[in-house]
Short mmCIF file of C-alpha atoms and ligand atoms in Angstrom, two decimals:
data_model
loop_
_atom_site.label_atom_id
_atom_site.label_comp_id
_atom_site.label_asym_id
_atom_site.label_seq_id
_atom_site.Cartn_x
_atom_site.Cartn_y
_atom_site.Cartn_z
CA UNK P 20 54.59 38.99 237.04
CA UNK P 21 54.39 40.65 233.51
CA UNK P 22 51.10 41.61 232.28
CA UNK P 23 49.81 40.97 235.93
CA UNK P 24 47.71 44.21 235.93
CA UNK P 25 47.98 44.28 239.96
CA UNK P 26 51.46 45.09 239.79
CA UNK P 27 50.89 48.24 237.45
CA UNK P 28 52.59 51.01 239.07
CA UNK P 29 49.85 53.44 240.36
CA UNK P 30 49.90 56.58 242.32
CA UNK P 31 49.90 54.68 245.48
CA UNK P 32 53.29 53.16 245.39
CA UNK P 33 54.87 55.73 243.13
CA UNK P 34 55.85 58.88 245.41
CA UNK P 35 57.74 60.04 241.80
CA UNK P 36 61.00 60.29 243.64
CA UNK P 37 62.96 58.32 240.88
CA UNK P 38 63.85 59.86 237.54
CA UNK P 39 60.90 58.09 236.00
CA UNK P 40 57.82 56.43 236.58
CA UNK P 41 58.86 53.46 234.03
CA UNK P 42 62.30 53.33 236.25
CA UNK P 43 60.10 52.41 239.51
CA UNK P 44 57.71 50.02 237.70
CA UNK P 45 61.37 48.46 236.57
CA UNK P 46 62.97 48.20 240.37
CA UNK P 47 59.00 46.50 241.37
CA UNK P 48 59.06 43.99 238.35
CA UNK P 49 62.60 42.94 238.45
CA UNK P 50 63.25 43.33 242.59
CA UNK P 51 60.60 43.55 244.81
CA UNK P 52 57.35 41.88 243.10
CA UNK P 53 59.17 38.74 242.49
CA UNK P 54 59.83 38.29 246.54
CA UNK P 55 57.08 39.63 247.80
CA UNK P 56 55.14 36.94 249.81
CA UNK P 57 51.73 36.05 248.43
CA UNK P 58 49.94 37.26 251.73
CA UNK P 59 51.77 40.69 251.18
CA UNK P 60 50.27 41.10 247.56
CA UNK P 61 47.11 39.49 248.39
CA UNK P 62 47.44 42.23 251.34
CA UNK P 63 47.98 45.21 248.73
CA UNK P 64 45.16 44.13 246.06
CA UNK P 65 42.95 44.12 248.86
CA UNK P 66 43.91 47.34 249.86
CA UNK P 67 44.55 48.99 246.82
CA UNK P 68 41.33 50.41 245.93
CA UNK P 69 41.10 52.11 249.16
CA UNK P 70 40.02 55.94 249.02
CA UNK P 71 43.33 56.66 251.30
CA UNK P 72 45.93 53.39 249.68
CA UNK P 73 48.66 55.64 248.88
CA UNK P 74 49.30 55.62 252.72
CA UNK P 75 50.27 52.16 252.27
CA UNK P 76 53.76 51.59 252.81
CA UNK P 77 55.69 51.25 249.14
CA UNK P 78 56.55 47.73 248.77
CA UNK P 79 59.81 48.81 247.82
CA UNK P 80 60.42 50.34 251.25
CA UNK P 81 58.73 47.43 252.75
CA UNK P 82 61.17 44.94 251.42
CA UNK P 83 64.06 47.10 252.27
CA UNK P 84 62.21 47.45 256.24
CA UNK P 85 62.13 42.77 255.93
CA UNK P 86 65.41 42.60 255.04
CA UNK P 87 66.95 45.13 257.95
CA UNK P 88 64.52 42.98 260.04
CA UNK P 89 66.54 39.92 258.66
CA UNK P 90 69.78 41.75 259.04
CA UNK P 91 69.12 42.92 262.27
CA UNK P 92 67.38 39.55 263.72
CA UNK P 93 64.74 41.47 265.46
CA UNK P 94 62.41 39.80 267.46
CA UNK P 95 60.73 42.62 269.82
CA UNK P 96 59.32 45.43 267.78
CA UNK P 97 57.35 48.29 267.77
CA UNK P 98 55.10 49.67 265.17
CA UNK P 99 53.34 52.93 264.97
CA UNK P 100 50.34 53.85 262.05
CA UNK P 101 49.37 50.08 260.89
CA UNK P 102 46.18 51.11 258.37
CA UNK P 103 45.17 47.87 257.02
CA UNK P 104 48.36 46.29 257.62
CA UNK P 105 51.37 45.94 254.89
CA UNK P 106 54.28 46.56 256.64
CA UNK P 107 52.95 44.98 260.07
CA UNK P 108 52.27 41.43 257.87
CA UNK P 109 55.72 42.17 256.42
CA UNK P 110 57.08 41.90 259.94
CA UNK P 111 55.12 39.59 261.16
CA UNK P 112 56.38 37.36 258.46
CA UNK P 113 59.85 37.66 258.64
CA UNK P 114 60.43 37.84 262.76
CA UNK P 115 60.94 34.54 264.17
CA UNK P 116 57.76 32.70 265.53
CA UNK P 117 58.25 33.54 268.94
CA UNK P 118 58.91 37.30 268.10
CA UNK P 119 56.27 40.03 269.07
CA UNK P 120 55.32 43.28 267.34
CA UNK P 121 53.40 45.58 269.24
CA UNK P 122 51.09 47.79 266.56
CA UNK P 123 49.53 50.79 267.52
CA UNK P 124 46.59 52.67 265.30
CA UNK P 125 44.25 55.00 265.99
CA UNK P 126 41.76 53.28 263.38
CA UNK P 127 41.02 49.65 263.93
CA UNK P 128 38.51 49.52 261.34
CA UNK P 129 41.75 49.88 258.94
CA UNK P 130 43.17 47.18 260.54
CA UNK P 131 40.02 45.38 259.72
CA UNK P 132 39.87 45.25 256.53
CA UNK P 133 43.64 43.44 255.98
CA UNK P 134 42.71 41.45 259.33
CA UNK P 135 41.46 38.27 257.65
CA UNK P 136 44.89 38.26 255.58
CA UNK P 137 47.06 38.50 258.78
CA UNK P 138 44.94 35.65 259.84
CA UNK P 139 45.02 33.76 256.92
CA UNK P 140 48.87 33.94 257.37
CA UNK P 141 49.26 32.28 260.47
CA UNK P 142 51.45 34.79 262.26
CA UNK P 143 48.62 37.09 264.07
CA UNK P 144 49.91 35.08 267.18
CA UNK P 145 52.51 37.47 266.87
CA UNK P 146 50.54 40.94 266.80
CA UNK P 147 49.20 42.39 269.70
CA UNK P 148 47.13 45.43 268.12
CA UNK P 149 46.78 48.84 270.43
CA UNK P 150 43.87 51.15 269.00
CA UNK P 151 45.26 54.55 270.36
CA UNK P 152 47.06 57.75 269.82
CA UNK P 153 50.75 55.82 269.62
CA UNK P 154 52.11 58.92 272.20
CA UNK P 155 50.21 57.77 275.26
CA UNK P 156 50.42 54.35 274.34
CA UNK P 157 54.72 55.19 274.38
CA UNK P 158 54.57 57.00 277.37
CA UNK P 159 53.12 54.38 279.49
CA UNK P 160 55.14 51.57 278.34
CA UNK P 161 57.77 54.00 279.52
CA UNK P 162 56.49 53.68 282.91
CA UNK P 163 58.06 50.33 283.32
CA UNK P 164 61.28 50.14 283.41
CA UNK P 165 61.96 46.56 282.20
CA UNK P 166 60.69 48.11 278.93
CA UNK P 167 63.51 50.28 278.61
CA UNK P 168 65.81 49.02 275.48
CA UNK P 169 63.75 46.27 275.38
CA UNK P 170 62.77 46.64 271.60
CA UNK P 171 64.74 45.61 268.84
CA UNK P 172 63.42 47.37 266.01
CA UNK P 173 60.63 50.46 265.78
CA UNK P 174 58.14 51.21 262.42
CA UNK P 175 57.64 54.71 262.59
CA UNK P 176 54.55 55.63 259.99
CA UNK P 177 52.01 57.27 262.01
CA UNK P 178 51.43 61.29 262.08
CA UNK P 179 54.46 62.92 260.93
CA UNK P 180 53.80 66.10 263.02
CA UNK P 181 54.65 63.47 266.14
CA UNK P 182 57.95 61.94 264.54
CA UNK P 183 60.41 63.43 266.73
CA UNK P 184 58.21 62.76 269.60
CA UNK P 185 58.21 59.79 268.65
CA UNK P 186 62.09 59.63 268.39
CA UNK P 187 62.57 61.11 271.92
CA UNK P 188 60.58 57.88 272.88
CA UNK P 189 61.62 55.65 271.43
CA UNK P 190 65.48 56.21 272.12
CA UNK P 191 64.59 54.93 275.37
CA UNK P 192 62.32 51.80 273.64
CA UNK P 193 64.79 50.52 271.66
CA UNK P 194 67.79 48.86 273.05
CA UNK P 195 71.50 49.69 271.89
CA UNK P 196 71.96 48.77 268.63
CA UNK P 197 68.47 48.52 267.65
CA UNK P 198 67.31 50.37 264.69
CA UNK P 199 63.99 52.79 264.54
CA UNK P 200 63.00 53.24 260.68
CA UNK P 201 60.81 56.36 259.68
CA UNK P 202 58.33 56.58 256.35
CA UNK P 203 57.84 59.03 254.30
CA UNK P 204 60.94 61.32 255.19
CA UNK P 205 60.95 62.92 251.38
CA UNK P 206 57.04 63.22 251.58
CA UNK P 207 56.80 63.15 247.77
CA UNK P 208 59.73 64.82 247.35
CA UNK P 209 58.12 68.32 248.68
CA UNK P 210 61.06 68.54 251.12
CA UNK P 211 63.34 69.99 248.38
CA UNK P 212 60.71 71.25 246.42
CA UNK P 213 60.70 74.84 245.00
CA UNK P 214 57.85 76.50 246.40
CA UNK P 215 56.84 77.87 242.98
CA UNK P 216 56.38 74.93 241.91
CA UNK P 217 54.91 73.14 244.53
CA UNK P 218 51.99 74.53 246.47
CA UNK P 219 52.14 72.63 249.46
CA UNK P 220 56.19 73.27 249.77
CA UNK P 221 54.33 75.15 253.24
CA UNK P 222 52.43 72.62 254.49
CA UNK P 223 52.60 71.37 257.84
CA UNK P 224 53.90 68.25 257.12
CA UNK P 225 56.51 69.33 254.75
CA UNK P 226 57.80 71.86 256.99
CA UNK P 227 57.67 68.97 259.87
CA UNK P 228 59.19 66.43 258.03
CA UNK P 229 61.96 69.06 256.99
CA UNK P 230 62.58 69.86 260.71
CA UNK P 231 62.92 65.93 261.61
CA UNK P 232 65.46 65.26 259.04
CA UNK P 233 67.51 68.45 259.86
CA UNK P 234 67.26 66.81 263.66
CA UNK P 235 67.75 63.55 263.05
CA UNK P 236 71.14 64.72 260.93
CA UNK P 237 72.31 66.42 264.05
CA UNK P 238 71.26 63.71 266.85
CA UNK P 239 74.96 62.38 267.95
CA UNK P 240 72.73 59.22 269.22
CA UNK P 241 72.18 57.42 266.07
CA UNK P 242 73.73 56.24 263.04
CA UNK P 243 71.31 57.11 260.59
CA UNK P 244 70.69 56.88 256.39
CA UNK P 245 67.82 58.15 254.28
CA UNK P 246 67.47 55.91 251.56
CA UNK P 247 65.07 56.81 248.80
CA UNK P 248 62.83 54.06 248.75
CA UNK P 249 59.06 54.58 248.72
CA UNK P 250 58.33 57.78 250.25
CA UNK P 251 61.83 58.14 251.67
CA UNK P 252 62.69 55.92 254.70
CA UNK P 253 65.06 57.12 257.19
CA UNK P 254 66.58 54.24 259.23
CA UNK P 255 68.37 55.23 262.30
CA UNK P 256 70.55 52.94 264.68
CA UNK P 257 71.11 53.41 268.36
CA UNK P 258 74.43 53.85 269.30
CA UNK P 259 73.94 54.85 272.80
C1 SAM D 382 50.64 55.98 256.54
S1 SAM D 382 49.41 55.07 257.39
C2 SAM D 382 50.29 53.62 257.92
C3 SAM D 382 50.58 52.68 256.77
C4 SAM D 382 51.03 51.32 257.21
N1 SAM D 382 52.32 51.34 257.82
C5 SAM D 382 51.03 50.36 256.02
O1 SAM D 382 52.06 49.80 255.67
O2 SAM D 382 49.95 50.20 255.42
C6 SAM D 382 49.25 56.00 258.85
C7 SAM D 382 48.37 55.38 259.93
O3 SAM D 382 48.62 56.10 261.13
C8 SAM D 382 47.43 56.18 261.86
N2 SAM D 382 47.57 57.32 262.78
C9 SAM D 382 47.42 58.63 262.51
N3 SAM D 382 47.67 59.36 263.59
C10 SAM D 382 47.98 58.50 264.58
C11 SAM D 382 48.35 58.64 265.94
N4 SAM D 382 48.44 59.83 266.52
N5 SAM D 382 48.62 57.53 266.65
C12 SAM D 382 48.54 56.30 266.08
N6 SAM D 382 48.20 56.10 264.79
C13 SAM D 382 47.93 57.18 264.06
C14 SAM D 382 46.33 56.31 260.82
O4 SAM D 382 45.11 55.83 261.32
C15 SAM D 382 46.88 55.46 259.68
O5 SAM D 382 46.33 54.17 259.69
#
């Protein structure tokens, strides 16, 4: 991987949550690059001179997301905010071949672009993409009972002004025991951030994504952790 000048840390990946950039090129070169399936890095060159590829899930946090998938044995899951596709292949390619993964996007022409990839990978059997607001989408599987704790794991990376509508949701989605992850819960670190320093400390997002953690801390329904990979990943686990 050395000297491979794809794997160069760049703004993208780095959300400069660890003490140093250097120390997150490290935990890619040593951990994560080495593992990461070729489709997955053919996946991120592709995507990675996109005007908007820093919405691209870290692969850091995506390995961590495969191996809960492992860990978990999901089969059934549910994503929400696909863009061209890197944690969707990265679940795709680690659920079993009969496992499903419903992916909801507002933007199919994201989905496009790491569509031939997906493809190339053999798994798209196991994608069925929605283009639509994910809230709708939630609601009416909702209206079916037998969907009820039917999912085994949930992707949450869509709008983060929706996350805890999202939650409310998919509580009811994902069985007992089933774990819902959520991206970007630091939000490049401008959760903590001293507003002196950091002029969007009052954006809507921030201020969102400060509101869902303080929630999420304080829902008695789930087990939960934020680790900081990525962007900040909180994974939370049903426990009734
Ligand atoms: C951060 S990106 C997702 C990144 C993706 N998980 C990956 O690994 O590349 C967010 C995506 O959410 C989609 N999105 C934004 N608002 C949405 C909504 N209300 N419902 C569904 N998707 C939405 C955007 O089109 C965008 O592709």
């Amino acid at each position: 991987m050395e000297g491979d000048s794809s794997n160069r840390i760049i703004p993208s990946h780095s959300k400069g949550l660890l003490q140093t950039p250097e120390l997150y090129q490290y935990v890619l070169d040593t951990t994560v690059f080495p593992r990461e399936p070729q489709p997955l890095k053919e996946l991120r060159d592709l995507t990675a001179n996109h005007p908007r590829a820093m919405m691209a899930t870290a692969p850091d946090a995506g390995q961590f997301v495969a191996l809960l998938l492992k860990l978990t044995g999901a089969k059934k899951t549910i994503e929400l905010g696909v863009f061209t596709g890197y944690s969707l292949l990265l679940t795709a390619l680690t659920i079993p071949q009969d496992g499903k993964i419903t992916a909801i996007d507002t933007n199919h022409e994201f989905y496009e672009i790491g569509l031939p990839v997906i493809r190339k990978a053999g798994i798209g059997h196991k994608i069925e993409f929605i283009e639509s607001e994910a809230l709708p989408v939630l609601d009416e599987l909702l209206k079916k009972e037998a969907n009820e704790g039917s999912y085994d794991f949930a992707y949450v990376d869509a709008d983060k002004l929706n996350y805890w509508n999202y939650h409310e949701r998919l509580m009811k989605l994902v069985k007992v025991g089933g774990i819902i992850a959520y991206d970007n819960t630091l939000w490049g670190g401008s959760v903590a951030a001293d507003s002196a320093t950091v002029g969007h400390k009052g954006g809507a997002v921030t201020q969102s994504t400060i509101q869902f953690n303080k929630s999420i801390a304080a829902d008695p329904r789930v087990d939960i952790s934020l680790a900081p990979l990525g962007d900040g990943i909180t994974v939370c686990r049903r426990i009734y």
